[in-house]
Short mmCIF file of C-alpha atoms and ligand atoms in Angstrom, two decimals:
data_model
loop_
_atom_site.label_atom_id
_atom_site.label_comp_id
_atom_site.label_asym_id
_atom_site.label_seq_id
_atom_site.Cartn_x
_atom_site.Cartn_y
_atom_site.Cartn_z
CA MET A 1 0.20 -39.81 43.81
CA SER A 2 -2.09 -42.34 42.13
CA THR A 3 -5.07 -41.10 40.11
CA ASN A 4 -7.63 -42.35 42.61
CA GLU A 5 -5.85 -40.69 45.55
CA ARG A 6 -5.81 -37.23 44.10
CA HIS A 7 -9.34 -37.00 42.75
CA VAL A 8 -12.61 -37.80 44.41
CA PRO A 9 -15.39 -37.99 41.82
CA VAL A 10 -18.10 -35.42 42.52
CA MET A 11 -21.69 -36.55 43.41
CA LEU A 12 -20.69 -40.00 42.24
CA ARG A 13 -23.45 -42.05 43.86
CA ARG A 14 -26.18 -39.70 42.54
CA CYS A 15 -24.66 -39.72 38.98
CA LEU A 16 -24.69 -43.56 38.99
CA ASP A 17 -28.26 -43.65 40.31
CA LEU A 18 -29.49 -41.21 37.65
CA LEU A 19 -27.95 -43.25 34.84
CA ALA A 20 -28.64 -46.70 36.25
CA PRO A 21 -32.02 -47.52 34.69
CA ALA A 22 -30.52 -46.86 31.25
CA LEU A 23 -27.34 -48.87 31.81
CA GLU A 24 -28.61 -52.04 33.41
CA LYS A 25 -29.21 -53.78 30.09
CA PRO A 26 -26.16 -55.68 28.77
CA GLY A 27 -24.78 -54.21 25.60
CA SER A 28 -25.51 -50.58 26.67
CA THR A 29 -23.03 -47.84 25.84
CA VAL A 30 -22.27 -44.87 28.09
CA VAL A 31 -20.20 -41.86 27.06
CA ASP A 32 -18.18 -40.05 29.67
CA CYS A 33 -17.59 -36.72 27.84
CA THR A 34 -15.07 -35.53 30.45
CA VAL A 35 -13.18 -38.60 31.39
CA GLY A 36 -10.47 -36.64 33.30
CA LEU A 37 -8.71 -38.95 35.72
CA GLY A 38 -11.30 -41.62 35.11
CA GLY A 39 -13.04 -41.51 38.49
CA HIS A 40 -16.64 -41.52 37.22
CA SER A 41 -15.67 -43.79 34.31
CA GLU A 42 -14.18 -46.39 36.58
CA ALA A 43 -17.26 -46.42 38.75
CA LEU A 44 -19.50 -46.76 35.70
CA LEU A 45 -17.53 -49.71 34.43
CA THR A 46 -17.57 -51.39 37.84
CA SER A 47 -21.23 -50.72 38.65
CA PHE A 48 -22.58 -51.78 35.26
CA PRO A 49 -20.68 -54.86 34.13
CA GLY A 50 -22.58 -55.14 30.83
CA VAL A 51 -21.73 -51.61 29.77
CA ARG A 52 -19.22 -50.38 27.21
CA LEU A 53 -17.71 -46.99 27.92
CA ILE A 54 -16.52 -44.34 25.48
CA GLY A 55 -14.46 -41.69 27.25
CA LEU A 56 -13.56 -38.30 25.79
CA ASP A 57 -11.15 -35.65 27.00
CA ARG A 58 -9.45 -32.75 25.27
CA ASP A 59 -6.46 -33.03 27.60
CA PRO A 60 -3.93 -35.65 26.39
CA ALA A 61 -2.30 -35.80 29.83
CA ALA A 62 -5.60 -36.66 31.50
CA LEU A 63 -6.29 -39.35 28.92
CA GLU A 64 -2.93 -40.97 29.59
CA LEU A 65 -3.71 -41.23 33.34
CA ALA A 66 -7.25 -42.47 32.66
CA ARG A 67 -5.97 -45.07 30.20
CA GLU A 68 -3.75 -46.52 32.93
CA ARG A 69 -6.55 -46.50 35.49
CA LEU A 70 -9.12 -48.10 33.17
CA ALA A 71 -6.72 -50.66 31.68
CA PRO A 72 -8.09 -53.51 33.89
CA HIS A 73 -11.40 -53.13 32.02
CA GLY A 74 -9.69 -53.91 28.74
CA GLU A 75 -11.81 -53.52 25.59
CA ARG A 76 -14.83 -52.27 27.53
CA ALA A 77 -13.33 -48.82 27.63
CA THR A 78 -12.46 -46.81 24.53
CA LEU A 79 -10.73 -43.45 25.18
CA VAL A 80 -10.67 -40.74 22.55
CA HIS A 81 -8.81 -37.44 22.42
CA ALA A 82 -11.59 -35.05 21.43
CA VAL A 83 -13.41 -31.84 22.41
CA TYR A 84 -16.87 -32.94 23.53
CA ASP A 85 -18.73 -31.06 20.83
CA GLU A 86 -17.08 -33.58 18.46
CA LEU A 87 -19.30 -36.25 20.06
CA PRO A 88 -21.42 -37.03 16.91
CA GLU A 89 -18.29 -37.53 14.79
CA VAL A 90 -16.63 -39.70 17.44
CA LEU A 91 -19.77 -41.89 17.78
CA ALA A 92 -20.10 -42.22 14.02
CA ARG A 93 -16.48 -43.27 13.71
CA LEU A 94 -16.93 -45.91 16.41
CA GLY A 95 -20.12 -47.17 14.72
CA THR A 96 -22.31 -46.31 17.78
CA PRO A 97 -24.41 -43.32 16.73
CA ARG A 98 -26.93 -43.90 19.56
CA VAL A 99 -26.05 -44.52 23.19
CA GLN A 100 -27.86 -45.24 26.49
CA GLY A 101 -26.02 -42.86 28.77
CA VAL A 102 -24.03 -39.61 28.66
CA LEU A 103 -22.17 -37.96 31.54
CA PHE A 104 -20.53 -34.52 31.65
CA ASP A 105 -18.45 -33.45 34.61
CA LEU A 106 -17.56 -29.98 33.45
CA GLY A 107 -14.62 -27.70 34.16
CA VAL A 108 -11.05 -28.44 35.03
CA SER A 109 -9.74 -31.56 36.71
CA SER A 110 -7.90 -31.60 40.05
CA MET A 111 -4.81 -32.65 38.06
CA GLN A 112 -5.01 -29.57 35.89
CA LEU A 113 -5.42 -27.38 38.96
CA ASP A 114 -2.69 -29.12 40.91
CA GLU A 115 -0.03 -28.99 38.22
CA ALA A 116 1.22 -25.46 38.63
CA GLU A 117 2.90 -25.31 35.24
CA ARG A 118 -0.51 -25.60 33.49
CA GLY A 119 -1.24 -22.05 34.76
CA PHE A 120 -4.84 -22.67 35.98
CA SER A 121 -4.11 -21.82 39.61
CA TYR A 122 -3.97 -18.26 40.98
CA ALA A 123 -2.41 -19.70 44.11
CA ARG A 124 1.01 -20.38 42.57
CA ASP A 125 3.22 -18.50 40.16
CA ALA A 126 3.33 -20.22 36.76
CA PRO A 127 3.20 -19.47 33.05
CA LEU A 128 -0.21 -18.05 32.14
CA ASP A 129 -1.37 -20.83 29.87
CA MET A 130 -4.73 -22.44 30.97
CA ARG A 131 -5.22 -24.45 27.78
CA MET A 132 -6.81 -27.83 28.56
CA ASP A 133 -5.24 -29.05 25.32
CA GLN A 134 -1.74 -27.57 25.04
CA THR A 135 -1.38 -28.81 21.48
CA ARG A 136 -3.76 -26.15 20.06
CA GLY A 137 -5.09 -22.63 20.54
CA ILE A 138 -3.72 -19.60 22.36
CA GLY A 139 -2.95 -19.36 26.04
CA ALA A 140 -4.13 -16.90 28.69
CA ALA A 141 -1.04 -14.65 28.36
CA GLU A 142 -1.80 -14.05 24.72
CA VAL A 143 -5.43 -13.17 25.58
CA LEU A 144 -4.27 -10.68 28.21
CA ASN A 145 -1.55 -9.16 26.01
CA THR A 146 -3.43 -8.83 22.74
CA TYR A 147 -7.22 -8.50 23.25
CA PRO A 148 -8.73 -5.03 22.95
CA PRO A 149 -9.67 -3.58 26.35
CA GLY A 150 -13.41 -3.65 25.61
CA GLU A 151 -13.21 -7.34 24.79
CA LEU A 152 -11.35 -8.07 28.04
CA VAL A 153 -13.98 -6.19 30.03
CA ARG A 154 -16.74 -8.23 28.36
CA ILE A 155 -15.01 -11.48 29.14
CA LEU A 156 -14.35 -10.63 32.79
CA ARG A 157 -17.94 -9.54 33.26
CA ALA A 158 -19.63 -12.35 31.34
CA TYR A 159 -17.43 -15.33 32.28
CA GLY A 160 -16.12 -14.21 35.69
CA GLU A 161 -19.14 -12.17 36.82
CA GLU A 162 -16.46 -9.63 37.91
CA LYS A 163 -18.08 -6.36 38.93
CA GLN A 164 -14.68 -4.54 38.92
CA ALA A 165 -13.91 -5.63 35.34
CA LYS A 166 -13.25 -2.08 34.06
CA ARG A 167 -10.87 -1.27 36.86
CA ILE A 168 -8.95 -4.51 36.45
CA VAL A 169 -8.71 -4.18 32.68
CA ALA A 170 -7.48 -0.54 32.95
CA ALA A 171 -4.63 -1.84 35.19
CA ILE A 172 -3.87 -4.75 32.79
CA VAL A 173 -3.66 -2.45 29.77
CA ARG A 174 -1.36 0.00 31.65
CA GLU A 175 0.93 -2.85 32.73
CA ARG A 176 1.01 -4.76 29.45
CA GLU A 177 2.25 -1.62 27.71
CA LYS A 178 5.28 -1.66 29.98
CA GLU A 179 5.88 -5.37 29.62
CA PRO A 180 3.73 -8.25 28.29
CA PHE A 181 2.32 -10.66 30.88
CA THR A 182 3.94 -14.11 31.05
CA THR A 183 3.21 -15.49 34.55
CA SER A 184 0.31 -15.62 36.95
CA ALA A 185 1.79 -13.99 40.09
CA ARG A 186 2.10 -10.58 38.36
CA LEU A 187 -1.56 -10.72 37.33
CA VAL A 188 -2.64 -11.75 40.85
CA ASP A 189 -0.66 -8.87 42.43
CA LEU A 190 -2.09 -6.39 39.89
CA ILE A 191 -5.67 -7.45 40.62
CA ARG A 192 -5.11 -7.15 44.30
CA GLU A 193 -3.78 -3.61 43.91
CA ALA A 194 -6.44 -2.56 41.43
CA LEU A 195 -9.40 -3.49 43.60
CA PRO A 196 -10.94 -1.20 46.20
CA GLN A 197 -10.73 -2.46 49.82
CA ALA A 198 -14.46 -3.34 49.97
CA ALA A 199 -14.22 -5.60 46.87
CA LYS A 200 -11.29 -7.45 48.40
CA ARG A 201 -13.24 -8.42 51.49
CA THR A 202 -15.83 -10.49 49.62
CA GLY A 203 -15.31 -14.16 48.78
CA GLY A 204 -11.81 -15.58 48.67
CA ASN A 205 -8.91 -14.65 46.41
CA PRO A 206 -9.73 -11.52 44.41
CA ALA A 207 -8.09 -13.03 41.31
CA LYS A 208 -10.46 -16.02 41.30
CA ARG A 209 -13.09 -14.47 38.99
CA THR A 210 -10.52 -13.16 36.50
CA PHE A 211 -8.82 -16.54 36.32
CA GLN A 212 -12.14 -18.30 35.76
CA ALA A 213 -13.01 -15.83 32.98
CA LEU A 214 -9.65 -16.30 31.23
CA ARG A 215 -9.95 -20.10 31.46
CA ILE A 216 -13.42 -20.04 29.91
CA GLU A 217 -12.22 -17.77 27.09
CA VAL A 218 -9.00 -19.70 26.37
CA ASN A 219 -10.89 -22.99 26.10
CA GLY A 220 -14.04 -21.56 24.44
CA GLU A 221 -15.89 -23.45 27.13
CA LEU A 222 -19.39 -22.07 26.80
CA ALA A 223 -19.53 -22.12 23.03
CA VAL A 224 -18.44 -25.74 23.07
CA LEU A 225 -20.94 -26.68 25.75
CA GLU A 226 -23.76 -24.94 23.91
CA ARG A 227 -23.18 -27.30 20.97
CA ALA A 228 -22.35 -30.38 22.98
CA VAL A 229 -25.41 -30.75 25.24
CA PRO A 230 -27.92 -30.74 22.37
CA ALA A 231 -25.64 -33.13 20.45
CA ALA A 232 -25.56 -35.46 23.47
CA VAL A 233 -29.40 -35.36 23.79
CA ALA A 234 -29.66 -36.15 20.09
CA ALA A 235 -27.29 -39.16 20.53
CA LEU A 236 -29.48 -40.70 23.26
CA ALA A 237 -31.57 -43.72 22.33
CA VAL A 238 -35.11 -43.68 23.70
CA GLY A 239 -34.82 -44.57 27.38
CA GLY A 240 -31.28 -43.20 27.43
CA ARG A 241 -30.21 -40.80 30.15
CA ILE A 242 -27.95 -37.77 30.48
CA ALA A 243 -26.38 -36.34 33.65
CA VAL A 244 -24.48 -33.07 33.74
CA LEU A 245 -22.40 -31.67 36.59
CA SER A 246 -21.73 -27.90 36.31
CA TYR A 247 -19.55 -25.74 38.46
CA HIS A 248 -20.68 -22.21 37.71
CA SER A 249 -23.90 -20.48 36.99
CA LEU A 250 -23.21 -19.85 33.30
CA GLU A 251 -22.69 -23.52 32.60
CA ASP A 252 -25.65 -24.53 34.69
CA ARG A 253 -27.87 -22.00 32.94
CA LEU A 254 -26.94 -23.42 29.52
CA VAL A 255 -27.60 -26.97 30.63
CA LYS A 256 -30.88 -26.01 32.21
CA GLN A 257 -32.00 -24.24 29.02
CA VAL A 258 -31.31 -27.25 26.80
CA LEU A 259 -32.86 -29.84 29.15
CA THR A 260 -35.91 -27.73 30.01
CA ALA A 261 -36.55 -26.91 26.37
CA GLY A 262 -36.37 -30.64 25.50
CA ALA A 263 -38.88 -31.41 28.31
CA THR A 264 -41.38 -28.77 27.15
CA SER A 265 -44.13 -29.26 24.60
CA THR A 266 -43.72 -27.05 21.52
CA ALA A 267 -47.42 -27.22 20.64
CA PRO A 268 -49.15 -23.94 19.87
CA PRO A 269 -51.48 -23.12 22.72
CA GLY A 270 -55.08 -24.29 22.55
CA LEU A 271 -54.73 -27.56 20.61
CA PRO A 272 -57.32 -30.04 21.86
CA VAL A 273 -55.01 -32.99 21.17
CA VAL A 274 -51.26 -32.46 21.05
CA PRO A 275 -49.75 -34.27 18.03
CA GLU A 276 -46.71 -36.43 18.60
CA ARG A 277 -44.35 -33.99 16.86
CA TYR A 278 -44.97 -31.29 19.44
CA GLN A 279 -44.52 -33.51 22.47
CA PRO A 280 -41.42 -33.22 24.63
CA ARG A 281 -38.58 -35.61 23.92
CA LEU A 282 -37.09 -35.41 27.39
CA ARG A 283 -38.30 -36.02 30.91
CA LEU A 284 -36.41 -34.16 33.64
CA LEU A 285 -34.95 -36.46 36.31
CA THR A 286 -33.91 -33.73 38.71
CA ARG A 287 -36.09 -31.02 40.23
CA GLY A 288 -34.04 -27.89 39.54
CA ALA A 289 -30.36 -28.57 40.07
CA GLU A 290 -29.30 -30.99 42.77
CA LEU A 291 -26.49 -30.00 45.13
CA PRO A 292 -23.84 -32.03 46.98
CA THR A 293 -24.51 -32.78 50.60
CA GLU A 294 -22.77 -30.94 53.43
CA GLU A 295 -20.85 -34.14 54.20
CA GLU A 296 -19.55 -34.39 50.65
CA ILE A 297 -18.41 -30.76 50.66
CA ALA A 298 -16.68 -31.29 54.03
CA GLU A 299 -14.73 -34.26 52.50
CA ASN A 300 -14.12 -32.66 49.11
CA ARG A 301 -14.20 -28.89 48.89
CA ARG A 302 -14.05 -29.06 45.07
CA ALA A 303 -17.60 -30.43 45.14
CA ALA A 304 -18.96 -27.23 46.73
CA PRO A 305 -20.09 -25.36 43.60
CA ALA A 306 -21.46 -28.50 41.85
CA ARG A 307 -24.96 -28.48 40.31
CA LEU A 308 -26.33 -31.73 38.89
CA ARG A 309 -29.10 -32.04 36.31
CA GLY A 310 -30.41 -35.14 34.57
CA ALA A 311 -32.94 -36.08 31.91
CA GLU A 312 -34.26 -39.11 30.08
CA ARG A 313 -34.95 -39.34 26.38
CA ILE A 314 -38.58 -40.43 26.05
CA ARG A 315 -39.29 -39.98 22.36
CA GLU A 316 -37.70 -40.15 18.94
CA GLU A 317 -37.57 -36.99 16.82
CA PRO A 318 -40.91 -36.28 15.09
C1 SAM B 401 -13.78 -32.16 36.30
S1 SAM B 401 -12.73 -33.05 35.21
C2 SAM B 401 -13.45 -34.63 35.13
C3 SAM B 401 -13.10 -35.56 36.23
C4 SAM B 401 -13.63 -36.97 36.06
N1 SAM B 401 -15.11 -36.99 36.11
C5 SAM B 401 -13.10 -37.92 37.10
O1 SAM B 401 -13.88 -38.40 37.93
O2 SAM B 401 -11.86 -38.15 37.11
C6 SAM B 401 -13.13 -32.37 33.69
C7 SAM B 401 -12.31 -32.93 32.52
O3 SAM B 401 -12.98 -32.56 31.34
C8 SAM B 401 -12.05 -32.17 30.37
N2 SAM B 401 -12.73 -31.21 29.50
C9 SAM B 401 -13.16 -29.96 29.83
N3 SAM B 401 -13.73 -29.41 28.77
C10 SAM B 401 -13.71 -30.33 27.75
C11 SAM B 401 -14.19 -30.34 26.43
N4 SAM B 401 -14.77 -29.27 25.91
N5 SAM B 401 -14.02 -31.45 25.71
C12 SAM B 401 -13.44 -32.56 26.22
N6 SAM B 401 -12.93 -32.61 27.51
C13 SAM B 401 -13.10 -31.50 28.28
C14 SAM B 401 -10.92 -31.56 31.14
O4 SAM B 401 -9.72 -31.68 30.39
C15 SAM B 401 -10.89 -32.42 32.37
O5 SAM B 401 -9.96 -33.48 32.28
#
């Protein structure tokens, strides 16, 4: 399958519209922090002919596909293997410390989900890996087999919002003592057996929340995002714009906190005139989080959980 057949970029039109005013000037630079299969990147390059694009991804396999797809744009696209919290170093290395646009399309790509051997999917039996970058770090099996029970409960609750975390972890610990986990089907079966009937009736595959939690832990997703969004805001030139697509409430909460804080005055209450240094450096471009339309969800079910937020840099640092 070609890269454009198997992935439909989420909320594409809205992302382009949000970034447009910042990218219409020739010589602008936009960073796609999650280039993935290059869907958003390709549209950015086509819609804004004067723009140079820097694309990051931590997954070397995704970068290889994106490189092929973006090749017709030649030197206008520079792709870099990096985790997105390395953004300031990447920009410094490329001699572009300030940019006009930044896009994040968080989470896993359809390619990562579709390739069973990557271990992201609870729908097919595969090695429990879930690393977006298989050249470093530990996989999901090692997390399951070695983490203390209390830590596993915390992860399932915090990252998976799993109400039955204790019950599931008790079953995992019992099973891993008999034999360490290696593949996903055994974990999926165990979760199904561990849950009470009532919990199984709510919302899709009962393993979904545990898989999400393991994926977030394996890739350190929230810690990385917590560093990356402020770094991206700091890299924006005045007039530059950021757009972030999140897929679960924890990501969206983090993004909201950073953008809202940037758009809020830090002046102590009661000042008759607010000095420049207290004034907000961001202006929010979205009211709350914007959602995909019903039509988009009907065409692309992976868009369903998406939440889009955007902001414009309006001021230099004090
Ligand atoms: C939802 S996909 C992006 C799809 C892309 N917008 C497109 O239209 O093809 C997310 C991508 O971000 C990458 N990714 C996730 N977390 C990352 C991180 N912390 N640093 C760099 N890349 C990351 C994943 O490897 C994946 O390829």
